[in-house]
Coordinates of C-alpha atoms and ligand atoms in Angstrom, one line a residue:
M644 CA -57.9 -20.5 -13.4
C645 CA -55.8 -17.1 -12.6
G646 CA -55.2 -17.1 -8.8
L647 CA -55.1 -20.3 -6.3
G648 CA -55.6 -18.3 -3.3
Y649 CA -58.2 -19.8 -0.6
V650 CA -60.9 -19.5 -3.4
G651 CA -58.7 -20.1 -6.2
L652 CA -57.0 -23.1 -5.6
P653 CA -60.3 -25.6 -4.3
V654 CA -61.9 -24.3 -7.4
A655 CA -59.2 -25.4 -9.1
V656 CA -58.6 -29.0 -7.8
A657 CA -62.0 -29.5 -8.4
F658 CA -62.7 -28.6 -11.8
A659 CA -59.3 -30.5 -12.6
R660 CA -61.2 -33.8 -11.6
Q661 CA -63.6 -33.1 -14.9
F662 CA -61.5 -31.2 -16.7
D663 CA -57.5 -30.2 -17.8
V664 CA -57.1 -27.8 -15.8
I665 CA -53.6 -25.3 -16.1
G666 CA -53.4 -23.2 -12.8
F667 CA -52.0 -19.4 -13.1
D668 CA -50.8 -17.5 -10.1
V669 CA -48.4 -14.5 -10.1
D670 CA -46.7 -15.2 -6.8
G671 CA -43.8 -17.8 -7.8
R672 CA -43.5 -19.2 -4.3
R673 CA -47.1 -20.4 -4.6
I674 CA -46.6 -21.7 -7.4
E675 CA -43.4 -23.8 -5.7
S676 CA -44.7 -24.7 -3.2
L677 CA -48.1 -25.9 -5.3
R678 CA -45.9 -28.1 -7.3
R679 CA -44.9 -29.8 -3.8
G680 CA -48.1 -30.7 -2.7
E681 CA -48.6 -27.9 0.2
D682 CA -51.5 -25.4 0.1
W683 CA -49.9 -22.5 2.9
N684 CA -53.5 -22.2 3.2
G685 CA -54.4 -25.1 4.7
E686 CA -57.5 -25.7 2.7
V687 CA -56.7 -28.3 0.2
E688 CA -54.6 -31.7 1.9
S689 CA -51.1 -32.5 0.4
C690 CA -52.5 -36.2 -0.5
V691 CA -55.3 -34.3 -2.9
L692 CA -53.3 -31.8 -4.3
S693 CA -50.1 -34.1 -5.2
A694 CA -52.7 -36.7 -6.8
S695 CA -54.8 -33.1 -8.9
T696 CA -54.0 -33.6 -12.8
M697 CA -53.5 -29.6 -12.6
R698 CA -50.1 -28.1 -14.2
F699 CA -49.1 -25.1 -12.1
T700 CA -47.3 -22.0 -13.3
D701 CA -46.4 -18.4 -13.1
R702 CA -45.8 -17.9 -16.8
A703 CA -49.1 -16.1 -18.4
E704 CA -48.2 -17.3 -22.2
V705 CA -49.2 -20.9 -21.1
L706 CA -52.5 -19.9 -20.4
S707 CA -52.4 -19.8 -24.5
E708 CA -53.3 -23.3 -23.6
C709 CA -57.0 -22.4 -22.3
N710 CA -60.6 -21.4 -23.7
F711 CA -62.5 -21.2 -20.1
F712 CA -60.9 -18.5 -17.5
V713 CA -61.7 -18.2 -14.3
V714 CA -60.6 -15.4 -12.2
A715 CA -60.0 -15.4 -8.2
V716 CA -57.5 -12.5 -7.7
P717 CA -58.4 -10.1 -4.5
T718 CA -60.6 -7.4 -4.3
P719 CA -59.5 -5.9 -1.7
V720 CA -60.2 -2.1 -0.2
D721 CA -57.6 0.7 0.3
K722 CA -56.9 2.6 3.6
K723 CA -59.3 5.1 3.2
C724 CA -61.9 1.9 2.1
S725 CA -62.5 2.5 -1.3
P726 CA -62.8 -1.0 -3.6
D727 CA -58.9 -1.3 -5.0
F728 CA -59.3 -3.2 -8.6
S729 CA -56.0 -3.3 -9.4
L730 CA -55.7 -6.9 -9.0
L731 CA -58.6 -7.6 -10.9
V732 CA -57.4 -5.4 -13.7
R733 CA -54.0 -6.8 -14.1
A734 CA -55.7 -10.6 -14.2
C735 CA -57.7 -8.5 -17.4
Q736 CA -54.1 -7.4 -18.9
T737 CA -53.0 -11.0 -18.3
I738 CA -55.6 -13.1 -19.8
G739 CA -56.3 -10.8 -22.8
P740 CA -53.3 -11.5 -25.0
V741 CA -54.2 -15.2 -24.7
L742 CA -57.8 -14.8 -25.3
R743 CA -59.0 -16.6 -28.6
A744 CA -62.8 -16.5 -30.2
G745 CA -65.1 -18.7 -28.0
S746 CA -63.0 -18.4 -24.9
I747 CA -65.8 -18.1 -21.9
V748 CA -63.8 -15.6 -18.6
V749 CA -65.8 -16.3 -15.7
F750 CA -64.9 -13.8 -12.7
E751 CA -65.2 -15.5 -9.0
S752 CA -63.7 -12.1 -7.3
T753 CA -66.3 -10.2 -4.9
V754 CA -67.4 -6.9 -6.7
H755 CA -69.9 -4.3 -7.1
P756 CA -73.3 -5.2 -9.0
G757 CA -71.8 -4.0 -12.7
A758 CA -67.9 -4.3 -12.3
T759 CA -67.4 -7.3 -14.3
E760 CA -68.7 -6.1 -17.1
E761 CA -67.9 -1.9 -17.0
I762 CA -64.3 -2.4 -15.6
C763 CA -63.5 -6.0 -16.4
A764 CA -64.7 -6.5 -19.7
P765 CA -62.9 -3.4 -21.3
E766 CA -59.8 -4.1 -19.8
L767 CA -60.2 -7.6 -21.5
E768 CA -61.1 -6.0 -24.8
K769 CA -58.2 -3.8 -24.8
A770 CA -55.5 -6.4 -24.3
S771 CA -57.1 -8.8 -26.8
G772 CA -58.3 -6.5 -29.6
L773 CA -61.6 -9.2 -29.6
R774 CA -64.9 -8.1 -28.4
C775 CA -67.2 -8.9 -25.5
G776 CA -70.2 -10.5 -26.0
I777 CA -69.1 -11.3 -30.2
D778 CA -65.8 -12.9 -29.5
F779 CA -65.8 -13.9 -26.1
K780 CA -68.0 -13.9 -22.9
L781 CA -68.2 -13.3 -19.7
G782 CA -69.3 -14.6 -16.7
Y783 CA -69.6 -13.9 -12.8
S784 CA -70.1 -16.8 -10.6
P785 CA -69.0 -15.5 -6.8
E786 CA -67.9 -17.7 -4.0
R787 CA -69.5 -18.8 -1.0
I788 CA -66.5 -21.3 0.0
N789 CA -66.0 -20.5 4.5
P790 CA -62.4 -21.0 4.8
G791 CA -61.7 -23.6 7.7
D792 CA -65.2 -24.6 7.4
R793 CA -65.2 -28.4 7.0
E794 CA -68.9 -28.9 6.5
H795 CA -69.5 -26.7 4.1
P796 CA -66.9 -27.7 1.2
L797 CA -67.2 -26.2 -2.4
N798 CA -69.1 -29.2 -3.7
K799 CA -72.1 -29.0 -1.6
I800 CA -72.7 -25.7 -1.6
V801 CA -75.2 -24.1 -4.4
K802 CA -73.5 -22.1 -6.7
I803 CA -74.7 -19.2 -8.3
V804 CA -73.5 -19.2 -12.0
S805 CA -74.4 -16.0 -14.6
G806 CA -73.7 -15.4 -18.1
Q807 CA -73.9 -12.3 -20.1
D808 CA -76.3 -14.1 -22.4
A809 CA -78.3 -17.3 -23.0
E810 CA -75.8 -19.1 -24.5
A811 CA -72.7 -18.4 -22.1
L812 CA -75.3 -18.9 -19.3
E813 CA -75.8 -22.7 -20.5
I814 CA -72.0 -23.2 -20.8
I815 CA -71.0 -21.8 -17.5
A816 CA -73.8 -23.8 -15.5
D817 CA -73.1 -26.9 -17.4
V818 CA -68.7 -26.7 -16.8
Y819 CA -69.8 -25.5 -12.8
G820 CA -72.6 -28.5 -12.8
Q821 CA -70.1 -31.3 -13.3
I822 CA -68.5 -30.2 -10.2
I823 CA -71.0 -28.8 -8.0
D824 CA -72.8 -31.7 -6.2
A825 CA -75.7 -29.0 -4.8
G826 CA -76.7 -28.1 -7.7
V827 CA -76.2 -24.3 -9.9
H828 CA -78.6 -21.5 -9.4
R829 CA -78.6 -19.5 -12.7
A830 CA -79.3 -15.6 -12.2
A831 CA -80.9 -13.7 -14.0
S832 CA -78.0 -11.6 -15.5
I833 CA -74.6 -10.7 -14.0
K834 CA -75.2 -7.9 -12.0
V835 CA -77.9 -9.7 -10.2
A836 CA -74.9 -12.1 -9.2
E837 CA -72.6 -10.0 -8.2
A838 CA -75.1 -8.2 -6.3
A839 CA -76.2 -11.7 -4.4
K840 CA -72.9 -12.0 -3.3
V841 CA -72.3 -8.3 -1.7
L842 CA -75.4 -8.7 -0.3
E843 CA -74.7 -11.8 1.0
N844 CA -71.8 -11.0 3.4
T845 CA -73.3 -7.2 3.4
Q846 CA -76.0 -8.7 5.6
R847 CA -74.3 -10.9 7.6
D848 CA -72.0 -8.1 8.5
I849 CA -74.8 -5.6 9.6
N850 CA -76.4 -9.2 11.7
I851 CA -72.5 -9.1 13.6
A852 CA -73.1 -5.3 14.1
L853 CA -76.7 -5.5 15.6
M854 CA -75.2 -8.1 17.9
N855 CA -71.8 -6.2 19.0
E856 CA -74.1 -3.1 19.8
M857 CA -76.3 -5.2 21.6
S858 CA -73.8 -6.4 23.5
K859 CA -72.5 -2.9 24.1
I860 CA -76.1 -2.4 25.7
C861 CA -76.5 -5.8 27.7
D862 CA -72.7 -4.4 29.4
L863 CA -73.8 -1.1 30.4
V864 CA -76.9 -3.0 32.3
G865 CA -75.1 -6.1 33.5
I866 CA -76.7 -8.9 31.7
S867 CA -75.2 -11.1 29.5
T868 CA -75.2 -10.6 25.9
S869 CA -75.2 -14.6 25.1
E870 CA -77.7 -15.5 28.0
V871 CA -79.9 -13.6 25.7
L872 CA -79.4 -14.9 22.6
K873 CA -80.1 -18.5 24.1
A874 CA -82.9 -17.1 25.5
A875 CA -83.9 -15.4 22.1
G876 CA -83.0 -18.5 20.5
T877 CA -85.7 -20.3 21.7
K878 CA -88.1 -18.1 18.8
W879 CA -88.3 -19.6 15.9
N880 CA -87.6 -16.7 13.4
F881 CA -85.0 -15.4 15.8
L882 CA -81.5 -15.2 13.1
R883 CA -78.2 -16.8 15.0
F884 CA -75.4 -14.3 14.8
T885 CA -73.6 -13.7 17.9
P886 CA -71.3 -10.9 18.8
G887 CA -67.1 -10.2 17.3
L888 CA -64.4 -8.7 16.1
V889 CA -64.6 -8.7 12.0
G890 CA -61.8 -8.9 10.7
G891 CA -60.2 -10.8 7.4
H892 CA -60.6 -9.4 3.5
C893 CA -64.9 -10.9 2.4
I894 CA -67.4 -9.6 5.2
G895 CA -65.3 -6.2 6.9
V896 CA -64.2 -5.4 2.9
D897 CA -67.5 -6.3 0.8
P898 CA -70.1 -3.6 1.7
Y899 CA -67.7 -1.6 0.9
Y900 CA -67.5 -2.4 -3.0
L901 CA -72.1 -2.0 -2.4
T902 CA -71.8 1.6 -0.9
S903 CA -69.2 2.9 -3.0
K904 CA -71.2 1.8 -5.8
A905 CA -73.8 3.1 -4.1
Q906 CA -72.7 6.8 -3.6
E907 CA -71.6 6.5 -7.0
L908 CA -75.0 6.7 -8.3
G909 CA -76.5 9.7 -5.5
Y910 CA -77.5 7.2 -2.8
H911 CA -75.6 7.3 0.5
P912 CA -76.6 4.5 2.7
E913 CA -77.0 4.4 6.0
V914 CA -77.7 1.3 7.9
I915 CA -74.9 -0.6 5.5
L916 CA -72.1 1.9 6.9
A917 CA -73.4 2.2 10.3
G918 CA -72.8 -1.4 10.6
R919 CA -69.5 -1.0 9.5
R920 CA -68.4 1.3 11.9
I921 CA -69.9 -0.3 14.7
N922 CA -68.0 -3.4 14.2
D923 CA -64.5 -1.3 12.8
G924 CA -65.1 0.2 16.5
M925 CA -65.2 -3.1 18.4
A926 CA -61.3 -3.6 18.9
D927 CA -61.5 -0.4 20.6
H928 CA -64.5 -0.7 22.5
V929 CA -62.9 -4.4 23.8
A930 CA -59.5 -2.7 24.6
S931 CA -60.7 0.3 26.9
R932 CA -63.0 -2.1 28.8
L933 CA -60.4 -4.2 29.7
V934 CA -58.5 -1.6 30.9
Q935 CA -61.4 -0.8 32.7
L936 CA -61.5 -4.1 34.4
L937 CA -57.9 -4.1 35.2
A938 CA -57.9 -0.7 37.0
R939 CA -60.8 -2.4 39.2
N940 CA -58.9 -4.6 40.1
H941 CA -55.5 -2.4 40.7
R942 CA -53.6 -4.3 37.8
L943 CA -53.6 -1.7 35.3
S944 CA -49.8 -0.8 35.0
P945 CA -47.2 -1.0 32.1
V946 CA -46.1 -4.6 33.7
A947 CA -49.5 -5.7 34.1
R948 CA -49.3 -9.3 32.4
V949 CA -51.3 -9.4 29.6
G950 CA -51.8 -13.1 27.0
V951 CA -53.7 -12.5 24.2
L952 CA -55.1 -16.1 22.5
G953 CA -55.4 -16.4 18.8
M954 CA -54.1 -13.9 16.6
T955 CA -55.6 -14.5 13.1
F956 CA -58.7 -13.0 11.5
K957 CA -60.8 -16.3 12.6
E958 CA -60.8 -19.3 14.0
N959 CA -59.3 -22.1 12.8
V960 CA -58.4 -20.9 9.8
S961 CA -53.7 -19.4 9.4
D962 CA -55.3 -16.1 7.9
I963 CA -53.5 -12.9 9.2
R964 CA -54.9 -10.3 7.4
N965 CA -57.3 -7.4 8.7
S966 CA -57.0 -9.4 12.1
K967 CA -59.1 -7.5 14.9
A968 CA -57.3 -9.7 17.1
V969 CA -53.8 -7.6 16.3
E970 CA -55.9 -4.3 16.0
L971 CA -56.9 -5.4 19.9
C972 CA -53.2 -5.8 20.8
R973 CA -52.6 -2.3 19.3
A974 CA -55.0 -0.5 21.1
L975 CA -53.7 -2.6 24.2
E976 CA -50.4 -0.8 23.8
R977 CA -51.7 2.8 23.1
F978 CA -53.1 2.4 27.1
G979 CA -49.1 1.1 27.5
L980 CA -49.8 -2.5 27.9
A981 CA -47.7 -5.3 26.6
P982 CA -49.8 -8.0 25.4
I983 CA -47.9 -11.4 25.2
A984 CA -49.6 -13.2 21.8
F985 CA -50.0 -16.4 21.2
D986 CA -51.3 -18.6 18.2
P987 CA -50.5 -21.8 17.6
I988 CA -51.4 -22.1 13.8
A989 CA -50.2 -18.4 12.7
D990 CA -47.4 -18.1 10.7
K991 CA -44.7 -16.7 13.2
A992 CA -42.2 -14.8 10.4
Q993 CA -45.3 -14.0 8.4
M994 CA -46.7 -12.0 11.8
E995 CA -43.3 -10.7 12.3
R996 CA -43.1 -9.2 8.9
E997 CA -46.4 -7.8 8.5
Y998 CA -47.2 -6.4 11.7
G999 CA -44.1 -6.6 13.7
I1000 CA -45.4 -8.8 16.3
S1001 CA -43.7 -11.7 18.2
L1002 CA -45.5 -14.6 18.5
L1003 CA -44.4 -16.7 21.5
S1004 CA -44.7 -20.0 23.1
K1005 CA -47.6 -21.2 25.4
A1006 CA -45.0 -21.5 27.8
S1007 CA -44.6 -18.0 28.2
L1008 CA -48.4 -17.5 29.4
T1009 CA -47.9 -17.4 32.8
K1010 CA -49.1 -15.5 35.8
L1011 CA -51.2 -13.1 33.5
D1012 CA -53.7 -10.4 35.0
L1013 CA -55.6 -10.3 32.1
L1014 CA -56.0 -13.4 29.6
V1015 CA -58.6 -12.3 26.1
L1016 CA -59.5 -15.6 24.3
A1017 CA -59.7 -13.8 21.3
V1018 CA -59.7 -16.4 18.2
P1019 CA -60.4 -19.2 19.8
H1020 CA -59.1 -22.0 17.3
R1021 CA -59.8 -26.1 18.1
Q1022 CA -56.2 -26.0 19.1
I1023 CA -56.3 -24.1 22.1
M1024 CA -59.6 -25.0 23.1
D1025 CA -58.5 -28.9 22.8
C1026 CA -56.6 -27.7 26.0
I1027 CA -58.1 -25.0 27.9
W1028 CA -58.8 -26.0 31.1
S1029 CA -55.6 -28.0 31.4
D1030 CA -53.8 -24.8 30.6
L1031 CA -55.8 -22.2 32.2
P1032 CA -54.6 -22.7 35.9
H1033 CA -51.1 -22.2 34.8
M1034 CA -51.8 -18.9 32.4
I1035 CA -53.8 -17.1 35.2
N1036 CA -53.9 -15.5 38.6
D1037 CA -56.4 -16.3 41.4
D1038 CA -57.7 -12.7 40.7
G1039 CA -57.2 -12.3 36.8
V1040 CA -59.9 -11.3 34.5
V1041 CA -60.6 -13.4 31.8
C1042 CA -62.1 -11.8 28.5
D1043 CA -63.9 -14.8 26.3
L1044 CA -64.5 -12.7 23.2
M1045 CA -66.1 -14.9 21.4
S1046 CA -68.4 -16.7 24.8
A1047 CA -66.4 -19.9 24.1
L1048 CA -65.9 -21.0 27.7
D1049 CA -68.2 -22.6 29.9
R1050 CA -68.0 -19.5 33.0
N1051 CA -69.3 -21.6 35.2
R1052 CA -65.9 -23.7 34.8
L1053 CA -64.0 -21.0 36.0
K1054 CA -62.3 -20.8 39.6
S1055 CA -64.0 -18.4 41.9
G1056 CA -61.8 -15.3 42.4
L1057 CA -62.0 -15.5 38.6
Q1058 CA -63.2 -12.0 36.8
Y1059 CA -65.1 -13.0 33.5
W1060 CA -65.9 -10.6 30.7
A1061 CA -67.3 -11.8 27.2
L1062 CA -69.0 -9.1 24.5
Ligands
NAD1446 N1 -61.2 -16.1 1.0 C1 -62.9 -16.3 1.1 O1 -63.0 -16.6 2.1 C2 -63.2 -15.9 0.6 C3 -64.8 -16.3 -0.2 C4 -65.7 -15.6 -1.1 C5 -65.1 -14.5 -2.0 N2 -63.7 -14.3 -1.7 C6 -63.9 -13.0 -2.7 O2 -62.5 -14.2 -3.4 C7 -61.6 -13.6 -4.2 C8 -60.2 -13.4 -4.1 O3 -60.4 -14.5 -2.8 P1 -59.1 -15.0 -2.0 O4 -59.3 -15.1 -0.3 O5 -58.9 -16.5 -2.9 O6 -57.8 -14.1 -2.2 P2 -56.3 -14.9 -2.0 O7 -55.1 -13.5 -1.5 O8 -56.1 -16.3 -0.7 O9 -55.6 -15.3 -2.7 C9 -55.6 -14.6 -4.2 C10 -54.3 -15.3 -5.4 O10 -54.6 -14.5 -6.5 C11 -53.1 -14.5 -6.7 N3 -53.0 -12.8 -7.6 C12 -52.9 -11.9 -7.6 N4 -52.9 -11.2 -8.1 C13 -53.0 -11.7 -9.5 C14 -53.2 -11.6 -11.1 N5 -53.6 -10.5 -11.4 N6 -53.2 -12.8 -11.4 C15 -52.8 -14.1 -10.9 N7 -53.1 -14.3 -9.8 C16 -53.4 -13.1 -8.9 C17 -52.3 -14.1 -5.3 O11 -50.7 -14.6 -5.5 C18 -53.4 -15.1 -4.4 O12 -52.0 -16.0 -4.8 C19 -61.5 -12.0 -3.3 O13 -62.3 -11.1 -4.2 C20 -62.4 -12.5 -2.6 O14 -63.4 -11.0 -1.6 C21 -62.8 -15.0 -1.1

């Protein structure tokens, strides 16, 4: 297994129940902590990790024992939102030298249709001196796990598998079939499997963008989006999406892999990029609406007390990468405000290092003029009703970004605003 992050580690642990698995990661700190039985992402429990037979290493040469490789390294975008394949290429350069005849390499990283054969295959050939499709074979099996979601573990989600020919497909389907109780779906080709994954996330992105746009319209009309969604949701074929900030490294990133490939082929996607623009603009939109509300309350001043609850990219996950709650804080700062950030599960030191934001204790959230419930982690929601009276002024503004609160329970005098 190459890459032991949110995706790679659970997959590797599942494989290790059936096979002899070597878990490789370039991050020595990650390897040390996994050896101690600690997954800092919180996806695999310590007892499960400690009981696993998997061997962990950051030495690539150890992989020479393997003949079936699974690659789950990050595929981010750069500052211009162009796909960054450098980590995938590096993983191929690592695996290439230890590849032997008969090996199979399966990629799980999200990419555009064509990337595995166009980018990974030549790199593997160059680094191994072997021929792809003859000496070694390729496969692609996109990952669908949803970090923080205990109801949909790896083994309960149908896994798409694909191979570069019928023989590779059968081997890959057989190997994955042993760890996935829900079964495997044999995609018609590697490109089909790649496209299916990127479509799944693009579809979510666009549907959320539609809800975000609807929430802006509802706000102008003066009605509650969640009431509208409740009413519309009574129709049998209404799709259940809600407005919100789209952060993280999947939904907000993967569509760019699709759009950049489309553009390379001479097609300029309109719907997909419009969805991206809307979702990427939401933190600024929310900040300017909150500033309007503070101004109307005569509380807009540099000493206004603003608290933000939840700073990770989504609820019940400690991952702070591409967190839109951070963007929201930045946008509020541009208006001269100084938000106090609180998150019970984000890593304080990492938050300081990555964003220069100090996470303060819950006790510092008092006498707030504006409380933003940005990311409703379970740990926040469990005591929100007893915490609220200490946190916010009687005439303060409560921004419930994800409509996680029952607004009817709020004390009269408080102003409520949600997307
Ligand atoms: N996190 C998700 O929810 C999710 C879901 C489905 C698909 N994906 C896709 O899966 C891929 C991996 O995502 P992730 O969230 O697991 O990333 P991650 O950042 O959590 O983990 C990646 C791991 O790979 C390691 N790594 C980086 N370069 C490496 C290399 N050259 N060789 C070996 N290890 C290397 C890193 O040190 C890290 O531990 C991405 O393409 C992502 O889009 C992610």
